[in-house]
């Protein structure tokens, strides 16, 4: 065993011990209550030194490796502790600011991002720019020391509760679409911003449409150079995919463990139903286990790449596609075990808590849409990995 | 263990190089048309030392760990190699017994000259057990029938898994022994010959009496068979993918390569993703398997095989589809790979059978690895809505 392994083991032990003491909160079902509770939880995690694990110390991070970060995610999820509320800042936007930001931006923005004092959202998608993100139209024109922003974003998660937004804007319309995009860091309390929540099929009002009406943004809030936003956006999306893959894998594993525990307790309490019913339960659990082993094996490669500091690669699309499929297999197999009682919240078919599994199942349908749809991943795999001709 | 990883990669590279040079093309086609058995070819592989790879050095082998066989089986699958590969490569490495063992010469001959061993195991399937057959060990006598045994007709030794009433035992039987009947049956797998094996009061030779350790040996043999078949299927899927990507890049319709059509691209991307996931699953399983306790090994191998059974067949089906009419012919290699995949799919469990076993194991003993140390009874009742992605 190398020193590196030992220190990871020690780190894991420390994380586990801390989590056992910390009494992590349950995430309330109500969105507003959830926001408050999980923001407080973020503060607790931050103060104990568990956030920004792989970030530089000047940015308020811990200066450790991605492996440490992964270990903590595993321990957090396995302890049935919720994620902190500022996950978009922590997993998606923050790493890009840490990498491309000015000293001022990193010093001013990142510590508050980590502590949860500032919640961030990601203003990329627009009504007419989803998969074809580079065609985005929200405009920013330079006016003295400011940019003036106008346009509309959509599907912006947590925008109505966020203090800051990582915003992609068009700053040049005369060039190739990717070459005219800039990346702004926008204070959501600026005059002219309206965020309207949209209800999702899970019942949550978590994402919004956001309107920018001549919003003034100080030039020092430009991340990277003018018209150089696209490569940074690619970095952000790559980080988002990698982070989500690693975290969701553990979350799915824990979900299956919970489902198995509920089914087992029910069997222990009474007869396990007809042989056909029992066979169906076994087959579903077996299928989920196989799928999660596949994901585990696949993400061992991702982890190796991530730890080696590799940037986004076409191989990430294989991970993303696989994660989406497997997440959907796992939650639909479990939810299918509810039978007709999936429509009856509060019921406990075969011991399964129907509300939770219905929520998880519905949410899993978004997996193949956000962060680049499965079709877009297939395009990338076919063209960049297999070298098939562009259509 | 960087050294042994390197060795492993070298074995597989040597196998790939040799097969590319001497086997691909006409020779393979000839062997596929002769039902998978050719003593000369088997002797040639024996000469190359392929059957000795995981045999201990003390018995004249190369002493590689069993996991080193995984990448080799990937290449064997990728080149669609015929013959009793599982039997001659795996069994000699697993059947290690003291020196005065009666059956030792037959095993040595398998390794040295390629005369096959046959594995007579009713445990190839759960859901078709009634149709497949059974063997019991009664006192020292074997009774029963197994309706499909690979290369039993050619074998110099039958390795038999028998039900003892309280467990299973591994018995070794000389096929010339009175009471052994071997009957020809047809094969729909071009790489394999099958026979039916009947025991009518046959004296089982030379094996340790049935005991707990024997039961463990049975599980180990079956688990490694599952894992190596999964690797072979990964190789089958890999070549089907490779040939398809080549094909769709070249074949033109509507004035352009069919690989530029998005419907085709997406199928190719799915094929790639499926193969890559299977490949990575096999590698991860191999990395864990050598040192795994027997119960873990059983779960690991069943998982790999369940996934391989489903995935490889799907990749082959997409390969046929993307080859068009040509894919449906025996002229194209795709149909041969597909038939082999279909045969291997059910050998030691297709996906549904194995998922049932895996599910049962988890529901009996609880979660595999993830949270054994967490008292989930306290917390699993909670709801954990997932907050965005
Ligand atoms: C839960 C959730 C949270 C989200 N959070 C955020 C957020 O915080 N910030 C943010 O910026 N965005 C967010 N999004 C938006 C997300 O990134 C987009 O929904 C996604 O990129 C798809 O864009 P679209 O919705 O416009 O669909 P479209 O691009 O219109 O796609 C519709 C369908 O057409 C297919 N399609 C499109 N183009 C092609 C093509 N070239 N080839 C083949 N098929 C194609 C797609 O695969 C899809 O099936 C979120 C989405 C969801 C579901």
mmCIF file of C-alpha atoms and ligand atoms in Angstrom, chain A residues 88 122-127 129-132 154-157 200 206-207 363 366 369-376 379, chain B residues 262 266 388-389, ligand 1:
data_model
loop_
_atom_site.group_PDB
_atom_site.id
_atom_site.type_symbol
_atom_site.label_atom_id
_atom_site.label_comp_id
_atom_site.label_asym_id
_atom_site.label_seq_id
_atom_site.Cartn_x
_atom_site.Cartn_y
_atom_site.Cartn_z
ATOM 1 C CA UNK A 88 -24.254 23.826 -9.049
ATOM 2 C CA UNK A 122 -26.054 28.120 -14.497
ATOM 3 C CA UNK A 123 -27.601 30.318 -17.186
ATOM 4 C CA UNK A 124 -26.706 28.449 -20.331
ATOM 5 C CA UNK A 125 -29.858 27.066 -22.014
ATOM 6 C CA UNK A 126 -32.294 29.336 -23.801
ATOM 7 C CA UNK A 127 -35.680 28.788 -25.393
ATOM 8 C CA UNK A 129 -30.638 27.177 -27.711
ATOM 9 C CA UNK A 130 -30.767 23.833 -25.953
ATOM 10 C CA UNK A 131 -28.795 21.071 -27.602
ATOM 11 C CA UNK A 132 -27.475 23.686 -29.999
ATOM 12 C CA UNK A 154 -34.640 28.786 -19.381
ATOM 13 C CA UNK A 155 -34.435 25.572 -17.313
ATOM 14 C CA UNK A 156 -32.103 27.466 -14.982
ATOM 15 C CA UNK A 157 -32.061 25.394 -11.823
ATOM 16 C CA UNK A 200 -41.328 19.921 -12.944
ATOM 17 C CA UNK A 206 -36.693 23.876 -9.070
ATOM 18 C CA UNK A 207 -35.852 25.367 -12.437
ATOM 19 C CA UNK A 363 -36.440 12.395 -11.667
ATOM 20 C CA UNK A 366 -34.400 13.988 -16.699
ATOM 21 C CA UNK A 369 -31.930 15.396 -21.028
ATOM 22 C CA UNK A 370 -29.819 17.612 -18.783
ATOM 23 C CA UNK A 371 -26.090 18.043 -19.226
ATOM 24 C CA UNK A 372 -26.433 17.240 -22.948
ATOM 25 C CA UNK A 373 -29.093 14.798 -24.130
ATOM 26 C CA UNK A 374 -28.361 11.164 -24.877
ATOM 27 C CA UNK A 375 -28.743 11.856 -28.584
ATOM 28 C CA UNK A 376 -26.071 14.529 -28.404
ATOM 29 C CA UNK A 379 -23.424 12.153 -31.958
ATOM 30 C CA UNK B 262 -27.694 9.762 -37.888
ATOM 31 C CA UNK B 266 -26.603 6.318 -33.070
ATOM 32 C CA UNK B 388 -31.141 18.596 -9.630
ATOM 33 C CA UNK B 389 -28.123 17.341 -11.482
HETATM 34 C C1 LIG C 1 -33.932 18.868 -14.643
HETATM 35 C C2 LIG C 1 -33.229 19.782 -15.587
HETATM 36 C C3 LIG C 1 -32.380 20.756 -15.091
HETATM 37 C C4 LIG C 1 -31.718 21.612 -15.959
HETATM 38 N N1 LIG C 1 -30.926 22.593 -15.425
HETATM 39 C C5 LIG C 1 -30.314 23.464 -16.263
HETATM 40 C C6 LIG C 1 -29.544 24.541 -15.727
HETATM 41 O O1 LIG C 1 -29.410 24.684 -14.511
HETATM 42 N N2 LIG C 1 -28.976 25.409 -16.557
HETATM 43 C C7 LIG C 1 -29.089 25.287 -17.931
HETATM 44 O O2 LIG C 1 -28.506 26.077 -18.640
HETATM 45 N N3 LIG C 1 -29.825 24.296 -18.470
HETATM 46 C C8 LIG C 1 -30.435 23.369 -17.671
HETATM 47 N N4 LIG C 1 -31.213 22.380 -18.208
HETATM 48 C C9 LIG C 1 -31.424 22.360 -19.658
HETATM 49 C C10 LIG C 1 -30.765 21.255 -20.431
HETATM 50 O O3 LIG C 1 -29.388 21.435 -20.541
HETATM 51 C C11 LIG C 1 -31.456 21.189 -21.796
HETATM 52 O O4 LIG C 1 -32.767 20.788 -21.580
HETATM 53 C C12 LIG C 1 -30.779 20.245 -22.752
HETATM 54 O O5 LIG C 1 -29.534 20.724 -23.160
HETATM 55 C C13 LIG C 1 -31.659 19.985 -24.000
HETATM 56 O O6 LIG C 1 -32.056 21.167 -24.608
HETATM 57 P P1 LIG C 1 -33.612 21.431 -24.964
HETATM 58 O O7 LIG C 1 -34.370 21.214 -23.729
HETATM 59 O O8 LIG C 1 -33.706 22.706 -25.634
HETATM 60 O O9 LIG C 1 -34.003 20.263 -25.964
HETATM 61 P P2 LIG C 1 -33.754 20.244 -27.535
HETATM 62 O O10 LIG C 1 -32.349 20.614 -27.828
HETATM 63 O O11 LIG C 1 -34.845 20.971 -28.216
HETATM 64 O O12 LIG C 1 -33.921 18.697 -27.808
HETATM 65 C C14 LIG C 1 -35.193 18.058 -28.008
HETATM 66 C C15 LIG C 1 -34.933 16.658 -28.548
HETATM 67 O O13 LIG C 1 -34.250 16.749 -29.794
HETATM 68 C C16 LIG C 1 -33.061 16.003 -29.775
HETATM 69 N N5 LIG C 1 -32.024 16.659 -30.582
HETATM 70 C C17 LIG C 1 -31.680 17.952 -30.586
HETATM 71 N N6 LIG C 1 -30.641 18.171 -31.404
HETATM 72 C C18 LIG C 1 -30.305 16.975 -31.932
HETATM 73 C C19 LIG C 1 -29.302 16.516 -32.830
HETATM 74 N N7 LIG C 1 -28.378 17.337 -33.350
HETATM 75 N N8 LIG C 1 -29.269 15.210 -33.121
HETATM 76 C C20 LIG C 1 -30.166 14.364 -32.580
HETATM 77 N N9 LIG C 1 -31.127 14.706 -31.723
HETATM 78 C C21 LIG C 1 -31.190 16.011 -31.393
HETATM 79 C C22 LIG C 1 -32.676 15.976 -28.319
HETATM 80 O O14 LIG C 1 -31.838 14.868 -28.036
HETATM 81 C C23 LIG C 1 -34.009 15.876 -27.620
HETATM 82 O O15 LIG C 1 -34.407 14.526 -27.580
HETATM 83 C C24 LIG C 1 -31.875 21.482 -17.356
HETATM 84 C C25 LIG C 1 -32.710 20.497 -17.853
HETATM 85 C C26 LIG C 1 -33.395 19.649 -16.996
HETATM 86 C C27 LIG C 1 -34.278 18.611 -17.569
#
